[in-house]
Amino acid sequence: GDSVTQMEGPVTLSEEAFLTINCTYTATGYPSLFWYVQYPGEGLQLLLKATKADDKGSNKGFEATYRKETTSFHLEKGSVQVSDSAVYFCALRRGAQKLVFGQGTRLTINP
Amino acid sequence: GAVVSQHPSRVICKSGTSVKIECRSLDFQATTMFWYRQFPKQSLMLMATSNEGSKATYEQGVEKDKFLINHASLTLSTLTVTSAHPEDSSFYICSANGGGRGTTDTQYFGPGTRLTVL
């Protein structure tokens, strides 16, 4: 079945560091790919998405490119801030089917 | 943006009792709501999908008599964990779809409910 694998956390970085959170997926066909973020005490929020190969999703300085050849959707940000501290979830969806989530990666940014 | 609330945020109960968790869409009508369960360091697992006014659709392996879901209105869905046992201890998260029946691109998530069964 469909699955999503994220790099294990927790990840701790200093402010202004470069961030990469790896995400790979297994799915038949052409799923849509998502990154969700969960700030402390809040619900998951959609951060960005890509619906077809080579699409790049971007939001709030974060980017991820849908790479079909490597079945990956790595999340990147050039310069992280303390306010980016949160748990990040990679997810996929095929058609109108359910979202399938990775296990989440906790990110902590130190000032 | 759209807001989904859950109540309570955390609950501790004794084994054998039942616990009800509420999920509300505060500023939009949700035709479809989803209930997820999350174990520590694991991903969110979809338990069931509920559509307002109809029976919930449960995922394989989820006991529908154990986890009762009621979606009585367009702004409220409830999950009742019946005869709870310690293995039911988990983090339960709901989400609501404001984009029309069946689509999942516009899911709005609640903050979750931490259930601990002693």
PDB file of C-alpha atoms in Angstrom:
ATOM      1  CA  GLY A   1       0.000   0.000   0.000  1.00  0.00           C
ATOM      2  CA  ASP A   2       0.865   3.663  -0.089  1.00  0.00           C
ATOM      3  CA  SER A   3       3.384   4.885   2.457  1.00  0.00           C
ATOM      4  CA  VAL A   4       5.455   7.919   3.371  1.00  0.00           C
ATOM      5  CA  THR A   5       8.818   7.880   5.111  1.00  0.00           C
ATOM      6  CA  GLN A   6      10.341  10.964   6.713  1.00  0.00           C
ATOM      7  CA  MET A   7      13.730  11.481   8.257  1.00  0.00           C
ATOM      8  CA  GLU A   8      13.600  10.819  11.941  1.00  0.00           C
ATOM      9  CA  GLY A   9      13.846  13.678  14.350  1.00  0.00           C
ATOM     10  CA  PRO A  10      14.242  15.534  16.397  1.00  0.00           C
ATOM     11  CA  VAL A  11      16.178  18.037  14.327  1.00  0.00           C
ATOM     12  CA  THR A  12      17.846  20.927  16.131  1.00  0.00           C
ATOM     13  CA  LEU A  13      19.352  23.858  14.261  1.00  0.00           C
ATOM     14  CA  SER A  14      20.575  27.334  14.971  1.00  0.00           C
ATOM     15  CA  GLU A  15      18.726  30.336  13.644  1.00  0.00           C
ATOM     16  CA  GLU A  16      19.544  31.182  10.001  1.00  0.00           C
ATOM     17  CA  ALA A  17      20.762  27.639   9.279  1.00  0.00           C
ATOM     18  CA  PHE A  18      19.730  25.755   6.145  1.00  0.00           C
ATOM     19  CA  LEU A  19      17.015  23.168   6.643  1.00  0.00           C
ATOM     20  CA  THR A  20      16.315  19.927   4.819  1.00  0.00           C
ATOM     21  CA  ILE A  21      13.769  17.390   5.960  1.00  0.00           C
ATOM     22  CA  ASN A  22      13.779  14.321   3.750  1.00  0.00           C
ATOM     23  CA  CYS A  23      10.586  12.661   2.602  1.00  0.00           C
ATOM     24  CA  THR A  24      10.199   9.695   0.276  1.00  0.00           C
ATOM     25  CA  TYR A  25       7.039   7.920  -0.719  1.00  0.00           C
ATOM     26  CA  THR A  26       5.736   4.679  -2.148  1.00  0.00           C
ATOM     27  CA  ALA A  27       2.570   4.822  -4.194  1.00  0.00           C
ATOM     28  CA  THR A  28       1.124   3.621  -7.461  1.00  0.00           C
ATOM     29  CA  GLY A  29       0.202   6.189 -10.033  1.00  0.00           C
ATOM     30  CA  TYR A  30       0.677   9.879  -9.508  1.00  0.00           C
ATOM     31  CA  PRO A  31      -0.160  11.017  -5.988  1.00  0.00           C
ATOM     32  CA  SER A  32      -0.417  14.582  -4.787  1.00  0.00           C
ATOM     33  CA  LEU A  33       2.197  15.418  -2.151  1.00  0.00           C
ATOM     34  CA  PHE A  34       1.850  17.675   0.871  1.00  0.00           C
ATOM     35  CA  TRP A  35       3.774  19.117   3.769  1.00  0.00           C
ATOM     36  CA  TYR A  36       1.808  19.933   6.910  1.00  0.00           C
ATOM     37  CA  VAL A  37       3.124  21.821   9.947  1.00  0.00           C
ATOM     38  CA  GLN A  38       1.911  21.583  13.525  1.00  0.00           C
ATOM     39  CA  TYR A  39       2.897  24.422  15.837  1.00  0.00           C
ATOM     40  CA  PRO A  40       2.766  23.785  19.591  1.00  0.00           C
ATOM     41  CA  GLY A  41      -0.796  23.565  20.834  1.00  0.00           C
ATOM     42  CA  GLU A  42      -2.322  23.947  17.375  1.00  0.00           C
ATOM     43  CA  GLY A  43      -3.766  21.697  14.688  1.00  0.00           C
ATOM     44  CA  LEU A  44      -1.969  20.616  11.533  1.00  0.00           C
ATOM     45  CA  GLN A  45      -1.853  23.297   8.850  1.00  0.00           C
ATOM     46  CA  LEU A  46      -1.166  22.792   5.174  1.00  0.00           C
ATOM     47  CA  LEU A  47       2.253  24.306   4.462  1.00  0.00           C
ATOM     48  CA  LEU A  48       2.619  23.522   0.770  1.00  0.00           C
ATOM     49  CA  LYS A  49       1.684  20.985  -1.856  1.00  0.00           C
ATOM     50  CA  ALA A  50       2.538  19.720  -5.326  1.00  0.00           C
ATOM     51  CA  THR A  51       0.211  17.784  -7.559  1.00  0.00           C
ATOM     52  CA  LYS A  52       2.440  16.545 -10.394  1.00  0.00           C
ATOM     53  CA  ALA A  53       6.022  15.632 -11.173  1.00  0.00           C
ATOM     54  CA  ASP A  54       8.524  18.514 -11.166  1.00  0.00           C
ATOM     55  CA  ASP A  55       6.039  20.855  -9.485  1.00  0.00           C
ATOM     56  CA  LYS A  56       7.518  22.991  -6.745  1.00  0.00           C
ATOM     57  CA  GLY A  57       5.385  23.926  -3.778  1.00  0.00           C
ATOM     58  CA  SER A  58       6.413  26.952  -1.738  1.00  0.00           C
ATOM     59  CA  ASN A  59       5.154  28.935   1.218  1.00  0.00           C
ATOM     60  CA  LYS A  60       6.693  31.035   4.024  1.00  0.00           C
ATOM     61  CA  GLY A  61      10.190  30.497   2.596  1.00  0.00           C
ATOM     62  CA  PHE A  62       9.798  26.710   2.526  1.00  0.00           C
ATOM     63  CA  GLU A  63      10.057  24.793  -0.733  1.00  0.00           C
ATOM     64  CA  ALA A  64       9.646  21.208  -1.871  1.00  0.00           C
ATOM     65  CA  THR A  65       9.917  19.738  -5.363  1.00  0.00           C
ATOM     66  CA  TYR A  66       7.985  16.692  -6.511  1.00  0.00           C
ATOM     67  CA  ARG A  67      10.666  14.303  -7.800  1.00  0.00           C
ATOM     68  CA  LYS A  68       9.082  11.270  -9.408  1.00  0.00           C
ATOM     69  CA  GLU A  69      12.372   9.683 -10.422  1.00  0.00           C
ATOM     70  CA  THR A  70      13.495   9.519  -6.802  1.00  0.00           C
ATOM     71  CA  THR A  71       9.967   9.378  -5.299  1.00  0.00           C
ATOM     72  CA  SER A  72      10.905  12.237  -3.019  1.00  0.00           C
ATOM     73  CA  PHE A  73       9.455  15.510  -1.748  1.00  0.00           C
ATOM     74  CA  HIS A  74      12.158  16.957   0.487  1.00  0.00           C
ATOM     75  CA  LEU A  75      11.332  20.109   2.444  1.00  0.00           C
ATOM     76  CA  GLU A  76      13.907  22.913   2.384  1.00  0.00           C
ATOM     77  CA  LYS A  77      14.318  26.393   3.781  1.00  0.00           C
ATOM     78  CA  GLY A  78      17.343  28.589   3.287  1.00  0.00           C
ATOM     79  CA  SER A  79      17.347  30.382   6.632  1.00  0.00           C
ATOM     80  CA  VAL A  80      15.250  29.104   9.496  1.00  0.00           C
ATOM     81  CA  GLN A  81      13.823  31.185  12.315  1.00  0.00           C
ATOM     82  CA  VAL A  82      12.919  30.342  15.887  1.00  0.00           C
ATOM     83  CA  SER A  83       9.268  30.629  14.882  1.00  0.00           C
ATOM     84  CA  ASP A  84       9.723  27.672  12.505  1.00  0.00           C
ATOM     85  CA  SER A  85      10.005  25.336  15.487  1.00  0.00           C
ATOM     86  CA  ALA A  86       7.205  22.809  14.997  1.00  0.00           C
ATOM     87  CA  VAL A  87       6.462  19.266  13.879  1.00  0.00           C
ATOM     88  CA  TYR A  88       6.440  18.755  10.118  1.00  0.00           C
ATOM     89  CA  PHE A  89       4.470  16.002   8.385  1.00  0.00           C
ATOM     90  CA  CYS A  90       4.900  14.817   4.811  1.00  0.00           C
ATOM     91  CA  ALA A  91       1.784  13.267   3.257  1.00  0.00           C
ATOM     92  CA  LEU A  92       0.409  11.923  -0.007  1.00  0.00           C
ATOM     93  CA  ARG A  93      -3.017  11.455  -1.512  1.00  0.00           C
ATOM     94  CA  ARG A  94      -4.073   9.539  -4.616  1.00  0.00           C
ATOM     95  CA  GLY A  95      -7.135  10.956  -6.293  1.00  0.00           C
ATOM     96  CA  ALA A  96      -9.949  11.414  -3.814  1.00  0.00           C
ATOM     97  CA  GLN A  97      -8.526   8.863  -1.410  1.00  0.00           C
ATOM     98  CA  LYS A  98      -7.362   9.449   2.103  1.00  0.00           C
ATOM     99  CA  LEU A  99      -4.254  11.301   3.178  1.00  0.00           C
ATOM    100  CA  VAL A 100      -1.331   9.061   4.138  1.00  0.00           C
ATOM    101  CA  PHE A 101       1.097  10.700   6.553  1.00  0.00           C
ATOM    102  CA  GLY A 102       4.723  10.215   7.435  1.00  0.00           C
ATOM    103  CA  GLN A 103       5.630   9.925  11.094  1.00  0.00           C
ATOM    104  CA  GLY A 104       6.454  13.580  11.547  1.00  0.00           C
ATOM    105  CA  THR A 105       9.733  15.363  12.228  1.00  0.00           C
ATOM    106  CA  ARG A 106      10.121  17.646  15.232  1.00  0.00           C
ATOM    107  CA  LEU A 107      12.188  20.732  14.417  1.00  0.00           C
ATOM    108  CA  THR A 108      13.664  22.983  17.083  1.00  0.00           C
ATOM    109  CA  ILE A 109      15.419  26.216  16.165  1.00  0.00           C
ATOM    110  CA  ASN A 110      17.670  27.780  18.768  1.00  0.00           C
ATOM    111  CA  PRO A 111      18.348  31.533  18.782  1.00  0.00           C
TER     112      PRO A 111
ATOM    113  CA  GLY B   1      -8.293  30.610   8.086  1.00  0.00           C
ATOM    114  CA  ALA B   2     -10.820  27.986   9.066  1.00  0.00           C
ATOM    115  CA  VAL B   3     -10.686  26.790  12.679  1.00  0.00           C
ATOM    116  CA  VAL B   4     -11.419  23.371  14.085  1.00  0.00           C
ATOM    117  CA  SER B   5     -11.583  22.853  17.827  1.00  0.00           C
ATOM    118  CA  GLN B   6     -11.477  19.708  19.923  1.00  0.00           C
ATOM    119  CA  HIS B   7     -12.680  19.163  23.448  1.00  0.00           C
ATOM    120  CA  PRO B   8     -11.273  18.101  25.773  1.00  0.00           C
ATOM    121  CA  SER B   9      -7.616  18.700  24.998  1.00  0.00           C
ATOM    122  CA  ARG B  10      -6.635  15.914  27.359  1.00  0.00           C
ATOM    123  CA  VAL B  11      -8.553  13.373  29.397  1.00  0.00           C
ATOM    124  CA  ILE B  12      -7.605  10.701  31.892  1.00  0.00           C
ATOM    125  CA  CYS B  13     -10.095   7.957  32.624  1.00  0.00           C
ATOM    126  CA  LYS B  14     -10.325   4.613  34.330  1.00  0.00           C
ATOM    127  CA  SER B  15     -10.339   1.373  32.404  1.00  0.00           C
ATOM    128  CA  GLY B  16     -13.843   0.296  31.433  1.00  0.00           C
ATOM    129  CA  THR B  17     -15.324   3.770  31.199  1.00  0.00           C
ATOM    130  CA  SER B  18     -16.381   5.570  28.025  1.00  0.00           C
ATOM    131  CA  VAL B  19     -14.945   8.848  26.819  1.00  0.00           C
ATOM    132  CA  LYS B  20     -16.462  11.300  24.348  1.00  0.00           C
ATOM    133  CA  ILE B  21     -14.342  13.661  22.282  1.00  0.00           C
ATOM    134  CA  GLU B  22     -15.931  16.549  20.404  1.00  0.00           C
ATOM    135  CA  CYS B  23     -14.733  18.071  17.161  1.00  0.00           C
ATOM    136  CA  ARG B  24     -16.236  21.356  15.997  1.00  0.00           C
ATOM    137  CA  SER B  25     -15.761  23.470  12.911  1.00  0.00           C
ATOM    138  CA  LEU B  26     -16.038  26.987  14.299  1.00  0.00           C
ATOM    139  CA  ASP B  27     -16.491  29.173  11.261  1.00  0.00           C
ATOM    140  CA  PHE B  28     -17.504  26.889   8.425  1.00  0.00           C
ATOM    141  CA  GLN B  29     -19.775  23.976   7.686  1.00  0.00           C
ATOM    142  CA  ALA B  30     -18.028  20.643   7.376  1.00  0.00           C
ATOM    143  CA  THR B  31     -19.760  18.049   5.257  1.00  0.00           C
ATOM    144  CA  THR B  32     -16.995  15.557   5.990  1.00  0.00           C
ATOM    145  CA  MET B  33     -14.958  15.048   9.137  1.00  0.00           C
ATOM    146  CA  PHE B  34     -12.075  12.668   9.699  1.00  0.00           C
ATOM    147  CA  TRP B  35     -10.781  11.038  12.871  1.00  0.00           C
ATOM    148  CA  TYR B  36      -7.132  10.100  13.198  1.00  0.00           C
ATOM    149  CA  ARG B  37      -5.103   8.353  15.844  1.00  0.00           C
ATOM    150  CA  GLN B  38      -1.440   9.053  16.470  1.00  0.00           C
ATOM    151  CA  PHE B  39       0.930   6.936  18.511  1.00  0.00           C
ATOM    152  CA  PRO B  40       4.195   8.388  19.830  1.00  0.00           C
ATOM    153  CA  LYS B  41       6.747   8.901  17.068  1.00  0.00           C
ATOM    154  CA  GLN B  42       4.347   7.442  14.515  1.00  0.00           C
ATOM    155  CA  SER B  43       2.269   8.904  11.759  1.00  0.00           C
ATOM    156  CA  LEU B  44      -1.375   9.843  11.876  1.00  0.00           C
ATOM    157  CA  MET B  45      -3.546   6.852  11.062  1.00  0.00           C
ATOM    158  CA  LEU B  46      -6.999   7.506   9.655  1.00  0.00           C
ATOM    159  CA  MET B  47      -9.627   5.763  11.758  1.00  0.00           C
ATOM    160  CA  ALA B  48     -12.831   6.785  10.036  1.00  0.00           C
ATOM    161  CA  THR B  49     -14.519   9.266   7.769  1.00  0.00           C
ATOM    162  CA  SER B  50     -17.853  10.696   8.770  1.00  0.00           C
ATOM    163  CA  ASN B  51     -20.339  12.531   6.609  1.00  0.00           C
ATOM    164  CA  GLU B  52     -23.053  14.614   8.186  1.00  0.00           C
ATOM    165  CA  GLY B  53     -26.252  12.659   8.594  1.00  0.00           C
ATOM    166  CA  SER B  54     -24.892   9.286   7.563  1.00  0.00           C
ATOM    167  CA  LYS B  55     -22.950   6.448   9.091  1.00  0.00           C
ATOM    168  CA  ALA B  56     -19.197   6.736   9.394  1.00  0.00           C
ATOM    169  CA  THR B  57     -16.894   4.751   7.134  1.00  0.00           C
ATOM    170  CA  TYR B  58     -14.265   2.964   9.185  1.00  0.00           C
ATOM    171  CA  GLU B  59     -10.794   1.996   8.038  1.00  0.00           C
ATOM    172  CA  GLN B  60      -9.805  -1.632   8.019  1.00  0.00           C
ATOM    173  CA  GLY B  61      -8.931  -2.867  11.480  1.00  0.00           C
ATOM    174  CA  VAL B  62     -10.830  -0.149  13.356  1.00  0.00           C
ATOM    175  CA  GLU B  63     -13.631  -1.504  15.527  1.00  0.00           C
ATOM    176  CA  LYS B  64     -16.766   0.503  14.863  1.00  0.00           C
ATOM    177  CA  ASP B  65     -18.424  -0.709  18.065  1.00  0.00           C
ATOM    178  CA  LYS B  66     -15.387   0.419  20.021  1.00  0.00           C
ATOM    179  CA  PHE B  67     -15.036   3.833  18.425  1.00  0.00           C
ATOM    180  CA  LEU B  68     -18.482   5.314  17.944  1.00  0.00           C
ATOM    181  CA  ILE B  69     -18.642   8.291  15.625  1.00  0.00           C
ATOM    182  CA  ASN B  70     -21.613  10.618  15.351  1.00  0.00           C
ATOM    183  CA  HIS B  71     -21.703  13.490  12.871  1.00  0.00           C
ATOM    184  CA  ALA B  72     -25.031  14.988  13.855  1.00  0.00           C
ATOM    185  CA  SER B  73     -24.600  18.443  12.389  1.00  0.00           C
ATOM    186  CA  LEU B  74     -22.470  20.305   9.874  1.00  0.00           C
ATOM    187  CA  THR B  75     -20.307  21.706  12.663  1.00  0.00           C
ATOM    188  CA  LEU B  76     -19.990  18.837  15.139  1.00  0.00           C
ATOM    189  CA  SER B  77     -18.666  15.310  15.122  1.00  0.00           C
ATOM    190  CA  THR B  78     -18.075  13.207  18.205  1.00  0.00           C
ATOM    191  CA  LEU B  79     -15.868  10.198  18.827  1.00  0.00           C
ATOM    192  CA  THR B  80     -16.781   7.998  21.764  1.00  0.00           C
ATOM    193  CA  VAL B  81     -14.238   5.460  22.948  1.00  0.00           C
ATOM    194  CA  THR B  82     -16.368   2.827  24.626  1.00  0.00           C
ATOM    195  CA  SER B  83     -15.135   0.615  27.464  1.00  0.00           C
ATOM    196  CA  ALA B  84     -11.702   2.178  27.216  1.00  0.00           C
ATOM    197  CA  HIS B  85      -8.604   0.149  28.003  1.00  0.00           C
ATOM    198  CA  PRO B  86      -4.976   1.215  28.463  1.00  0.00           C
ATOM    199  CA  GLU B  87      -4.173   0.233  24.867  1.00  0.00           C
ATOM    200  CA  ASP B  88      -6.630   2.903  23.712  1.00  0.00           C
ATOM    201  CA  SER B  89      -4.376   5.567  25.199  1.00  0.00           C
ATOM    202  CA  SER B  90      -3.316   7.741  22.310  1.00  0.00           C
ATOM    203  CA  PHE B  91      -3.546  11.142  20.659  1.00  0.00           C
ATOM    204  CA  TYR B  92      -6.778  11.555  18.711  1.00  0.00           C
ATOM    205  CA  ILE B  93      -6.989  14.212  16.019  1.00  0.00           C
ATOM    206  CA  CYS B  94      -9.964  15.284  13.971  1.00  0.00           C
ATOM    207  CA  SER B  95     -10.107  17.222  10.760  1.00  0.00           C
ATOM    208  CA  ALA B  96     -12.917  18.818   8.828  1.00  0.00           C
ATOM    209  CA  ASN B  97     -13.307  19.274   5.113  1.00  0.00           C
ATOM    210  CA  GLY B  98     -14.712  22.612   4.057  1.00  0.00           C
ATOM    211  CA  GLY B  99     -14.251  22.024   0.397  1.00  0.00           C
ATOM    212  CA  GLY B 100     -17.146  19.759  -0.416  1.00  0.00           C
ATOM    213  CA  ARG B 101     -17.898  16.111   0.075  1.00  0.00           C
ATOM    214  CA  GLY B 102     -15.104  13.725  -0.728  1.00  0.00           C
ATOM    215  CA  THR B 103     -12.247  16.149  -1.341  1.00  0.00           C
ATOM    216  CA  THR B 104      -9.335  16.279   1.048  1.00  0.00           C
ATOM    217  CA  ASP B 105      -7.239  19.170  -0.193  1.00  0.00           C
ATOM    218  CA  THR B 106      -8.904  21.552   2.221  1.00  0.00           C
ATOM    219  CA  GLN B 107      -8.749  19.575   5.420  1.00  0.00           C
ATOM    220  CA  TYR B 108      -8.533  21.718   8.552  1.00  0.00           C
ATOM    221  CA  PHE B 109      -7.174  19.959  11.603  1.00  0.00           C
ATOM    222  CA  GLY B 110      -8.052  20.219  15.268  1.00  0.00           C
ATOM    223  CA  PRO B 111      -5.332  20.465  17.937  1.00  0.00           C
ATOM    224  CA  GLY B 112      -5.864  16.909  19.137  1.00  0.00           C
ATOM    225  CA  THR B 113      -7.013  15.185  22.325  1.00  0.00           C
ATOM    226  CA  ARG B 114      -4.618  13.230  24.529  1.00  0.00           C
ATOM    227  CA  LEU B 115      -6.424  10.218  26.029  1.00  0.00           C
ATOM    228  CA  THR B 116      -4.842   8.315  28.898  1.00  0.00           C
ATOM    229  CA  VAL B 117      -6.597   5.223  30.197  1.00  0.00           C
ATOM    230  CA  LEU B 118      -5.445   4.013  33.598  1.00  0.00           C
TER     231      LEU B 118
END
